[in-house]
mmCIF file of C-alpha atoms and ligand atoms in Angstrom:
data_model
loop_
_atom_site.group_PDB
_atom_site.id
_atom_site.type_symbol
_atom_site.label_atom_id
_atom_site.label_comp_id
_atom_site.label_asym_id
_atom_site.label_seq_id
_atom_site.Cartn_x
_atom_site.Cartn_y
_atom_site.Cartn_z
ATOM 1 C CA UNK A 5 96.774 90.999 93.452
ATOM 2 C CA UNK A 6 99.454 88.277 93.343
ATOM 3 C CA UNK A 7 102.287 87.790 95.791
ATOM 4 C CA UNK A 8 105.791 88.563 93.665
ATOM 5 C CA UNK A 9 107.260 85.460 91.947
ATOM 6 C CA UNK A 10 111.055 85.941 91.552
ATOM 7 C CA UNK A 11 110.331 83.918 87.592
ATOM 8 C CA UNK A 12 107.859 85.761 86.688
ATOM 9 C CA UNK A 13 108.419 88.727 83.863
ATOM 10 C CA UNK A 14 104.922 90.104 83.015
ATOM 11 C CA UNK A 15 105.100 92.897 80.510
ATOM 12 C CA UNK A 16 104.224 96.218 81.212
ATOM 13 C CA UNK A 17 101.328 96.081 78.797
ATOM 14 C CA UNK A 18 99.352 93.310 80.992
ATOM 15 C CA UNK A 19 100.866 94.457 84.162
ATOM 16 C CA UNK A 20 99.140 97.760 83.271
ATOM 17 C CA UNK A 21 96.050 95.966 82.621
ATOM 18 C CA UNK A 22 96.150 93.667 85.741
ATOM 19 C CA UNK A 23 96.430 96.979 87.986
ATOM 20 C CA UNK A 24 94.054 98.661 86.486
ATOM 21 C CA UNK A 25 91.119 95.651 86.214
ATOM 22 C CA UNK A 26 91.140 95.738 82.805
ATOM 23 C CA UNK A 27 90.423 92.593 80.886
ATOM 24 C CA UNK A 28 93.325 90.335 79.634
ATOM 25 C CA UNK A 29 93.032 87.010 78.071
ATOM 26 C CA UNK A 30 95.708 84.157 78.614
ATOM 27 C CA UNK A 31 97.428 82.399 75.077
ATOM 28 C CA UNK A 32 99.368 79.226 75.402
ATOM 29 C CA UNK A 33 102.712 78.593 73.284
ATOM 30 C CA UNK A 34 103.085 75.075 72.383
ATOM 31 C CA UNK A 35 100.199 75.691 69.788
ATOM 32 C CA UNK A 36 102.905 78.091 68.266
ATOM 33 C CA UNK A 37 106.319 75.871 68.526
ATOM 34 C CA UNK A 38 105.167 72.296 68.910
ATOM 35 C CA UNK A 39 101.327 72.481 67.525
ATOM 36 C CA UNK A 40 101.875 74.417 63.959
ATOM 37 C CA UNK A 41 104.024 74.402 61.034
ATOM 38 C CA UNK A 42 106.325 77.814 60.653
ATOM 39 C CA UNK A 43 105.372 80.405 59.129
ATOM 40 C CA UNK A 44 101.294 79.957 59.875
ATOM 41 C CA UNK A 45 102.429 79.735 63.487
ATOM 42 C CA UNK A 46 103.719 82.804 63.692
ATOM 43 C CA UNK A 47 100.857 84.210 61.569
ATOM 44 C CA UNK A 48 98.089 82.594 63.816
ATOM 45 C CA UNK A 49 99.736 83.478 67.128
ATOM 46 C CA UNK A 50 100.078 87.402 66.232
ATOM 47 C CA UNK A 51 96.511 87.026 64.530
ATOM 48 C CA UNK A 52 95.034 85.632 67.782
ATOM 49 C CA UNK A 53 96.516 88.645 69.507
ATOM 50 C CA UNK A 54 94.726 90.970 67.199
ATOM 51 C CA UNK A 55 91.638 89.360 67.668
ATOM 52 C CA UNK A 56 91.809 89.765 71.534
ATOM 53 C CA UNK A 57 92.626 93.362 71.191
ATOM 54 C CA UNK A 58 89.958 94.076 68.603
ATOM 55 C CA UNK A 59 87.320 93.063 71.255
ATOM 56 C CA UNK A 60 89.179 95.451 73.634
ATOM 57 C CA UNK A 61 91.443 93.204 75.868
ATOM 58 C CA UNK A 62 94.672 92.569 76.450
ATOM 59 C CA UNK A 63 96.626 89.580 75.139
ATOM 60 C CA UNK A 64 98.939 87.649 77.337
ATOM 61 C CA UNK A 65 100.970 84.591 75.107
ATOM 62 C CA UNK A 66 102.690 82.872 77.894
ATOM 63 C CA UNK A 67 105.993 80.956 77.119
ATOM 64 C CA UNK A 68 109.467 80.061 79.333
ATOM 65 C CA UNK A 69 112.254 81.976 77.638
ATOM 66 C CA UNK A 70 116.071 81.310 78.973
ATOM 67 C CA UNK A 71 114.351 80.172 82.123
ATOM 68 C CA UNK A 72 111.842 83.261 82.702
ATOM 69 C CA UNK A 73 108.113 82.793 82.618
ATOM 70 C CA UNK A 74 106.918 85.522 80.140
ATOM 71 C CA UNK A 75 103.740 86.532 80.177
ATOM 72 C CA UNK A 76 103.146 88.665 77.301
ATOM 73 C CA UNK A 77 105.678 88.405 74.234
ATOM 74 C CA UNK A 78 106.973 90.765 72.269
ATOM 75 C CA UNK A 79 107.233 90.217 68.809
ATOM 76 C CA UNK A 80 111.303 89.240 68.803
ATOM 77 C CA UNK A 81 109.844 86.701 71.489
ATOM 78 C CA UNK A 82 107.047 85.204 69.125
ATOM 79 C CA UNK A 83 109.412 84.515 66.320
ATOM 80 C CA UNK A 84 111.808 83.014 68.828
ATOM 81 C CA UNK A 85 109.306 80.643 69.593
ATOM 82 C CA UNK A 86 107.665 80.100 66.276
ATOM 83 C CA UNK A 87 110.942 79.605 64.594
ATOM 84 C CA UNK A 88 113.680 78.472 66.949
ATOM 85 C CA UNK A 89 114.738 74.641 67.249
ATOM 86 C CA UNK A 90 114.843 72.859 70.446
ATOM 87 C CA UNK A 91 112.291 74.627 72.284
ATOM 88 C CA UNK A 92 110.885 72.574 74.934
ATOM 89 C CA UNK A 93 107.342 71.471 75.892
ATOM 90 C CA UNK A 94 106.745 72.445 79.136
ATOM 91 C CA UNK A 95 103.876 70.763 81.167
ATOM 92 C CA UNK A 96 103.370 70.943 85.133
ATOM 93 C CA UNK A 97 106.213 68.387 85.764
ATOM 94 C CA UNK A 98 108.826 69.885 83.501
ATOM 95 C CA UNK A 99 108.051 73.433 85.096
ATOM 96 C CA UNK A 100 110.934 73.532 87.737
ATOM 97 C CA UNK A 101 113.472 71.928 85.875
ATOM 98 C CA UNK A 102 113.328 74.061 82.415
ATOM 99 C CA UNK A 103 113.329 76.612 85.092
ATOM 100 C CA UNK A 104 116.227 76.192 86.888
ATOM 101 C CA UNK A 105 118.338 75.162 83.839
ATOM 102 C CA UNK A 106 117.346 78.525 82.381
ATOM 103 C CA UNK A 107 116.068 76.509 79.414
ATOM 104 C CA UNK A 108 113.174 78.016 76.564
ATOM 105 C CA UNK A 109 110.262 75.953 76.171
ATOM 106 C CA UNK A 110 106.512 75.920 74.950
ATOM 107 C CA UNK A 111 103.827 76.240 77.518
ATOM 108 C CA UNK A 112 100.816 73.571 77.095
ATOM 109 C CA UNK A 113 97.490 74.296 78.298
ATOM 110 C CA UNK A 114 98.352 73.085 81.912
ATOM 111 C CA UNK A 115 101.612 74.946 82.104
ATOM 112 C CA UNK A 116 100.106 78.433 80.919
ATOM 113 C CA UNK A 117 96.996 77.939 83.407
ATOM 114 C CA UNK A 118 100.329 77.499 85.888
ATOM 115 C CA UNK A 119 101.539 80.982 84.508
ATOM 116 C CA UNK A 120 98.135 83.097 83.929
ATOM 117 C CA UNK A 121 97.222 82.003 87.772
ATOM 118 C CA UNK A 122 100.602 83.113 89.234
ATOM 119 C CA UNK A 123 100.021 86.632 87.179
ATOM 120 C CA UNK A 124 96.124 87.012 88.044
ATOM 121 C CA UNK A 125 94.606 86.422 85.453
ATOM 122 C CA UNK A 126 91.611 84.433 84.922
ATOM 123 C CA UNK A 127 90.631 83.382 81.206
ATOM 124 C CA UNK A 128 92.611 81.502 78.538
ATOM 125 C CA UNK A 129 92.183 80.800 75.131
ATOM 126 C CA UNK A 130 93.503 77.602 73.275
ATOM 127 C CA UNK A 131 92.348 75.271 70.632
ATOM 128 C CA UNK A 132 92.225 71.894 71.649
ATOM 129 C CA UNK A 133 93.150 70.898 74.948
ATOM 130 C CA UNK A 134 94.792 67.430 76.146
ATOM 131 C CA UNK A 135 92.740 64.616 77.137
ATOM 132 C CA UNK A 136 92.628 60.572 77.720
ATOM 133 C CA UNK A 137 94.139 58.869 74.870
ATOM 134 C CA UNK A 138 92.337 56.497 73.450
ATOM 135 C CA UNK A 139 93.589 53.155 74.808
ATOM 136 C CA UNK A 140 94.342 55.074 77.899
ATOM 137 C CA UNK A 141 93.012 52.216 80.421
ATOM 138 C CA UNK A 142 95.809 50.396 79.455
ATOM 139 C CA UNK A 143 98.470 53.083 79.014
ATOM 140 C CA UNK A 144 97.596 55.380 81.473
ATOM 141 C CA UNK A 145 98.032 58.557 78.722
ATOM 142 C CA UNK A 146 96.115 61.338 80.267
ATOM 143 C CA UNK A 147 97.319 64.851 79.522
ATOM 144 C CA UNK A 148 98.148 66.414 82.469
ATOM 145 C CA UNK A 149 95.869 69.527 81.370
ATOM 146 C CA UNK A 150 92.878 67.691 83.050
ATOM 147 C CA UNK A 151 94.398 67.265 86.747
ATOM 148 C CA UNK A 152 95.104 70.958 85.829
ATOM 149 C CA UNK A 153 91.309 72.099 85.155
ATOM 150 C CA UNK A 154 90.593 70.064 88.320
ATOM 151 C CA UNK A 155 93.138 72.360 90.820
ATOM 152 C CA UNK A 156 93.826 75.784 88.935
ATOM 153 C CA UNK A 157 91.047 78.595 89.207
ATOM 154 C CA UNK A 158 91.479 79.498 84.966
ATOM 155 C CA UNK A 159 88.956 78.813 82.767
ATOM 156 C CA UNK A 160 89.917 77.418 78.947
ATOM 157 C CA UNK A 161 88.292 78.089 76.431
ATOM 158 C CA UNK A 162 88.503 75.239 73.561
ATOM 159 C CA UNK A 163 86.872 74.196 70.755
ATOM 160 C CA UNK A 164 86.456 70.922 72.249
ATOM 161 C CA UNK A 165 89.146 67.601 72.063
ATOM 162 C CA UNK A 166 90.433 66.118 68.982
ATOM 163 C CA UNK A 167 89.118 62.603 68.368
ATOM 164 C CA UNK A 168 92.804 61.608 68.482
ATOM 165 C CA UNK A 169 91.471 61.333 72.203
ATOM 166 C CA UNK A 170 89.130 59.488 73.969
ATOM 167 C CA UNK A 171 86.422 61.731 74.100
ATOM 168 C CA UNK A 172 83.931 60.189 76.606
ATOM 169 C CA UNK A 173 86.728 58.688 79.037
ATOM 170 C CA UNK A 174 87.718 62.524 78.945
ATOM 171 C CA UNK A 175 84.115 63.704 80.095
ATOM 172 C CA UNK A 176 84.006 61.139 82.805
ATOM 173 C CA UNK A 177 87.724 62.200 84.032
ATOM 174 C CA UNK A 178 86.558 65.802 83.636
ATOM 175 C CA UNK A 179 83.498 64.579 86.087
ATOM 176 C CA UNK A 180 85.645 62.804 88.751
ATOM 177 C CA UNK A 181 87.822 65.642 88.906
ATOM 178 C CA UNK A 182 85.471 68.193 89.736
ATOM 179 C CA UNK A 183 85.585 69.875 86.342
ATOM 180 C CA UNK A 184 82.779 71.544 84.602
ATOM 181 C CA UNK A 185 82.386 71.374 81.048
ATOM 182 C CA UNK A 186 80.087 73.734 79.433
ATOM 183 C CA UNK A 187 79.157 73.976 75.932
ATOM 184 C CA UNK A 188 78.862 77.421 74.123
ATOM 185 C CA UNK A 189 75.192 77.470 72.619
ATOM 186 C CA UNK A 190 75.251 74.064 71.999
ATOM 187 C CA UNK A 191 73.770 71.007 74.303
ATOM 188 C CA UNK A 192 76.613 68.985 71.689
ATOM 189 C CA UNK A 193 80.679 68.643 72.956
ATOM 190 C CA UNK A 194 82.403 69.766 70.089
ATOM 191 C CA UNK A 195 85.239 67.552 68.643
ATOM 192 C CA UNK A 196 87.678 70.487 67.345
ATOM 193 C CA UNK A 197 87.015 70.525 63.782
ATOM 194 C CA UNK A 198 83.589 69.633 63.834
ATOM 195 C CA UNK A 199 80.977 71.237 65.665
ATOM 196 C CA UNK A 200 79.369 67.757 67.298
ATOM 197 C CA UNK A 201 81.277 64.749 69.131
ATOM 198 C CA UNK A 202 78.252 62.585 69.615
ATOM 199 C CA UNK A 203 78.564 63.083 73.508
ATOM 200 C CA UNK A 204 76.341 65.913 74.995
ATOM 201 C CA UNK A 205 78.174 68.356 76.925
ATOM 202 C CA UNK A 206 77.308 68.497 80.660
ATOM 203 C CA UNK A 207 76.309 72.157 80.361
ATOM 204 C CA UNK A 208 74.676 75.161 78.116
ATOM 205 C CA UNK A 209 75.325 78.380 78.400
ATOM 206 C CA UNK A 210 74.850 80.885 75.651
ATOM 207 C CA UNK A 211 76.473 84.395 76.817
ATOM 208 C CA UNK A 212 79.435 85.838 77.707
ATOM 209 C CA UNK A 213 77.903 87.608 80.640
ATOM 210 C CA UNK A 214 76.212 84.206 81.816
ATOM 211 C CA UNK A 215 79.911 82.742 81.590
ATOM 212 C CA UNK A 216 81.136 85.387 83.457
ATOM 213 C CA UNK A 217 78.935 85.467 86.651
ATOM 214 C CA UNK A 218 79.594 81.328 86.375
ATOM 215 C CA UNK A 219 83.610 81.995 86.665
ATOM 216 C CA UNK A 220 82.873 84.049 89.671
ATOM 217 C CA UNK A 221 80.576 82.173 91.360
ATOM 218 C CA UNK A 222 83.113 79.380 91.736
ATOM 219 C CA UNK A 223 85.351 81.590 92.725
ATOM 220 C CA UNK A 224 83.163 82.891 95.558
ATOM 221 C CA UNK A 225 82.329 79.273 96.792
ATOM 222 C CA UNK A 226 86.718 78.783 97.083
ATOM 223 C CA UNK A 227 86.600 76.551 94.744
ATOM 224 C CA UNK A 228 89.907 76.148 93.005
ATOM 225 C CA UNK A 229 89.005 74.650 89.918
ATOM 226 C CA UNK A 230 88.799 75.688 85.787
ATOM 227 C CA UNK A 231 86.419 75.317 83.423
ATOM 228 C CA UNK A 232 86.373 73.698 79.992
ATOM 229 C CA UNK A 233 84.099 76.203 77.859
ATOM 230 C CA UNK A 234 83.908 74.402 74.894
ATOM 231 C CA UNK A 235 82.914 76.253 71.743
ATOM 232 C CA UNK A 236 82.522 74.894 68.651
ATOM 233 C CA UNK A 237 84.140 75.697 65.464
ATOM 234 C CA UNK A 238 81.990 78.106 62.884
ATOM 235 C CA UNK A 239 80.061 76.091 60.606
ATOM 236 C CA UNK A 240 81.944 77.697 57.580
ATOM 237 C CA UNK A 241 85.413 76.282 58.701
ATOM 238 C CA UNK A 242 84.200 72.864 59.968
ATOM 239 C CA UNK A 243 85.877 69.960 58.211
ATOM 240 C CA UNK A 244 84.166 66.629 56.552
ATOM 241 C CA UNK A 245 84.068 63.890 59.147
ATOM 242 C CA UNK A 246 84.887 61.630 56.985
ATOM 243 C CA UNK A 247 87.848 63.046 56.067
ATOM 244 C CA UNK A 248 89.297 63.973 59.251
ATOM 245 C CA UNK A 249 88.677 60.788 60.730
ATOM 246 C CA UNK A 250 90.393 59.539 57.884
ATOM 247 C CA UNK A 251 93.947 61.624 58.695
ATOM 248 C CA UNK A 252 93.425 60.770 62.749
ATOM 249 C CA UNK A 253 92.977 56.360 62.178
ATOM 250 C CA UNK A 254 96.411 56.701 59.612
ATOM 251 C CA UNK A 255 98.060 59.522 62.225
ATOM 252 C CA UNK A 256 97.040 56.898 64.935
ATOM 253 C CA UNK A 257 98.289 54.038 63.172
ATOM 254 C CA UNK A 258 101.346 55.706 62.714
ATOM 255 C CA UNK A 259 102.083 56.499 65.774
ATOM 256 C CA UNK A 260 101.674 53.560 67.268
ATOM 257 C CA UNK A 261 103.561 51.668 64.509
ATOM 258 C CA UNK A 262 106.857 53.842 65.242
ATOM 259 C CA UNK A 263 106.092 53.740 68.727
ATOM 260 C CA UNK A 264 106.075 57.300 70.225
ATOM 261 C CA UNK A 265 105.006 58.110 73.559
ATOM 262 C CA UNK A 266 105.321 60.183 76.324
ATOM 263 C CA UNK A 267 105.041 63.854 75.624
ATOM 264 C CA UNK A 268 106.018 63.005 72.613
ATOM 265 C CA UNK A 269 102.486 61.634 70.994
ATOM 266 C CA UNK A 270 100.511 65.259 71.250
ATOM 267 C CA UNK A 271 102.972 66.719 68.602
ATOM 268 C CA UNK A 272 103.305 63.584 66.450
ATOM 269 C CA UNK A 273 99.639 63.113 66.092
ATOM 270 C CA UNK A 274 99.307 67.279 65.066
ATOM 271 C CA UNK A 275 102.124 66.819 62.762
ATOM 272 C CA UNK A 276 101.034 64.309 60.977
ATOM 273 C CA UNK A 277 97.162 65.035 60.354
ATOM 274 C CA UNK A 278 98.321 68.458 58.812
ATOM 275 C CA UNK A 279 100.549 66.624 56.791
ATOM 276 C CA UNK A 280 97.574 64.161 55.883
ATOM 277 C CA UNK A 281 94.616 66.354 55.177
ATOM 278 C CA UNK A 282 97.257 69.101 52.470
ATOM 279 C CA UNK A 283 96.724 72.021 55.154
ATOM 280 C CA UNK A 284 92.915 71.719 55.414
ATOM 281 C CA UNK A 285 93.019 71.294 58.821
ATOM 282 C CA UNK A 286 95.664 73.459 59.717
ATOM 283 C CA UNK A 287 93.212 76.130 57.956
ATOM 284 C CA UNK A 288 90.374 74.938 60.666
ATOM 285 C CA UNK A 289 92.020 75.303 63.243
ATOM 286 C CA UNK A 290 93.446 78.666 62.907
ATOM 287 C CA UNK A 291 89.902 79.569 62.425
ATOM 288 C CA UNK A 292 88.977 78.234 65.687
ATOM 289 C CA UNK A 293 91.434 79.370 67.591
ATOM 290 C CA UNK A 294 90.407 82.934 66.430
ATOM 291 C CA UNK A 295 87.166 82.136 67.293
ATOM 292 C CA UNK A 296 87.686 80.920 70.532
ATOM 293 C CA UNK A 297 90.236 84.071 71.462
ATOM 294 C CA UNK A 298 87.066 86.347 70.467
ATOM 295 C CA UNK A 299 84.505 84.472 73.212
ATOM 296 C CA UNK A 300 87.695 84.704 75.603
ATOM 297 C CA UNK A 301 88.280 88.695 75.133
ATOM 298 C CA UNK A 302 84.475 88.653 75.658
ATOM 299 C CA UNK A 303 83.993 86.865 79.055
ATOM 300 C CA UNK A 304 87.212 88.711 79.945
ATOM 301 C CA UNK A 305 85.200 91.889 79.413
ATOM 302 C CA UNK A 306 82.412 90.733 81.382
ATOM 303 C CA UNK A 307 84.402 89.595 84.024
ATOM 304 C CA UNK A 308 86.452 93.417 84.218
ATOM 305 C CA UNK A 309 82.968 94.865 84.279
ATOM 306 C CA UNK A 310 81.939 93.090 87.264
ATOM 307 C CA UNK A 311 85.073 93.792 88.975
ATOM 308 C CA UNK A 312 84.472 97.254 88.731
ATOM 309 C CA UNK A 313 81.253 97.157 90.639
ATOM 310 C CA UNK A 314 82.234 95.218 93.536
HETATM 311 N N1 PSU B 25 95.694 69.703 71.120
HETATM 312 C C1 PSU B 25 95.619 70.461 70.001
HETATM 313 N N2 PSU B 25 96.577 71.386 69.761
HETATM 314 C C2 PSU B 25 97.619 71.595 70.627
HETATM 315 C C3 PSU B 25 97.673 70.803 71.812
HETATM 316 C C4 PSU B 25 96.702 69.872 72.012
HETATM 317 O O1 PSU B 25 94.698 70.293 69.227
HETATM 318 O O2 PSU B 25 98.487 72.443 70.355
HETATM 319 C C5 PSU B 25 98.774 71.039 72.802
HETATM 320 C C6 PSU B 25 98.277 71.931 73.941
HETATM 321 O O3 PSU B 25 99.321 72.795 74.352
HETATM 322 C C7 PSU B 25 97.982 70.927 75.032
HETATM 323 C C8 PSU B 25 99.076 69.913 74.805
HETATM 324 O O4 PSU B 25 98.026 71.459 76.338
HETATM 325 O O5 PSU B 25 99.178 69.805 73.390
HETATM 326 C C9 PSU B 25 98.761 68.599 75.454
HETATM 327 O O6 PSU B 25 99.905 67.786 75.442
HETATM 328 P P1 PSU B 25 99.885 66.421 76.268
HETATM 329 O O7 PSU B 25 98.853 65.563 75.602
HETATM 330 O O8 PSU B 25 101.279 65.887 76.104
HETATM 331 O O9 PSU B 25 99.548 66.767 77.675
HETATM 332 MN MN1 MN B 26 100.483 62.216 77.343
#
């Protein structure tokens, strides 16, 4: 059981859960305000809910509303954050200070691992996580979400980084940090809307259950770090290489020709390779998002179960 945080609002729904050892699964927000186009935002983020009940958890979207942490949102609160303007994108750094202003923002991957340890709970479901920009050598871009896997005891599950990244300077910061990286029946790290990267992933495992008993034996050992359970996107709702490579070199050209950075260049780059590819993509990566809530509600499961026998 966590200690009380005085920011903390968990709804009685996964405060129910949490006391009772029931499985919940962790969902991030800045997929909804800063990652997706409104309305399908709103439409994936209550359809990734469904999907976590349907395998019999509890969903917990996690988001900073008017300077509470919310973990679990009710409906007025999703369309808040799906449709409202200036909502925030709240990493680590920007947690005390959207806090203390009472502002609303968008929790990223690092912020809601933040959030879903202070409430207890211990799996989280995303698409695509940050990473090492490419370039990053020289500009030092690295999302904060991988110091996060390396310190927070939550395990994301992803469907792998978008090639917008740096995919094997990500694996080797993912290394150094202490992080392990296990591919969902595959040997392959999946690149987000294709099922293969060209790097292997350090790890295979193939089951929930084996996932599970993995979770908990680094938490047994104290160690206080995350996971990065990559699992790649169905076969059916893969995209063409070709063509999404296509959207990420002009997305990547345009960014740097206007110049963005900061927290700035995660949004841009989504933005602008839905614009590119008509929607395609946008289409893939509801799909995997889905997917990847559906493994999380599962582990979660197997993770409950366990709990109950110790
Ligand atoms: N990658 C995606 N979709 C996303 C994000 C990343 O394919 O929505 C979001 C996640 O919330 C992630 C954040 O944690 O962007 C990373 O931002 P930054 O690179 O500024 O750390
Ligand atoms: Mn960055």
């Amino acid at each position: 059981m966590q200690s009380f945080n005085p920011y903390l609002d968990i709804s009685p729904e996964v405060q129910s859960a949490l006391d009772n050892h029931q499985p919940v699964v962790a969902l991030e927000s800045t997929i909804i305000s800063h990652g997706m186009p409104y309305p399908q935002n709103l439409e994936t983020a209550k359809g990734v809910e469904a999907v976590v009940r349907k395998e019999g958890a509890i969903p917990a979207t996690m988001a900073v509303i008017k300077g509470r942490i919310k973990v679990g949102l009710s409906e007025e609160d999703l369309l808040f954050m799906a449709k409202e303007k200036g909502i925030l994108k709240a990493s680590r750094r920007d947690m005390a200070i959207i806090i203390a202003q009472k502002k609303s923002a968008a929790t990223t991957v690092a912020a809601t691992m933040i959030c879903a340890n202070l409430a207890g709970i211990k799996i989280f479901a995303t698409g695509g996580i940050g990473g090492v920009h490419r370039k990053g050598q020289d500009t030092f871009d690295i999302s904060a979400d991988l110091q996060e896997l390396a310190n927070t005891p939550v395990a994301v599950v992803s469907a792998g980084i978008k090639s917008i990244l740096d995919i094997p300077l990500t694996l080797e910061y993912l290394e150094t940090m202490g992080v392990a990286v296990i591919g969902v029946g595959t040997d392959q790290f999946p690149a987000f809307y294709t099922r293969e990267s060209g790097y292997p992933a350090p790890y295979q495992l193939d089951t929930p259950g084996e996932i599970a008993a993995t979770i908990q034996a680094q938490e047994s050992l104290g160690l206080k770090a995350g996971f990065l359970i990559a699992n790649p996107i169905p076969a059916e709702y893969s995209m063409d290489k070709k063509i999404i490579d296509k959207a990420i070199r002009e997305a990547l050209a345009d960014a740097e020709a206007q110049q963005i950075t900061g927290k700035e260049v995660t949004p841009f780059l989504l933005k602008k390779i839905v614009e590119l590819t008509e929607g395609k993509s946008l289409f893939s990566n509801i799909k995997l998002v889905e997917n990847n809530a559906r493994l999380a509600a599962q582990i979660a499961r197997e993770l409950s179960v366990n709990n109950h026998k110790n």
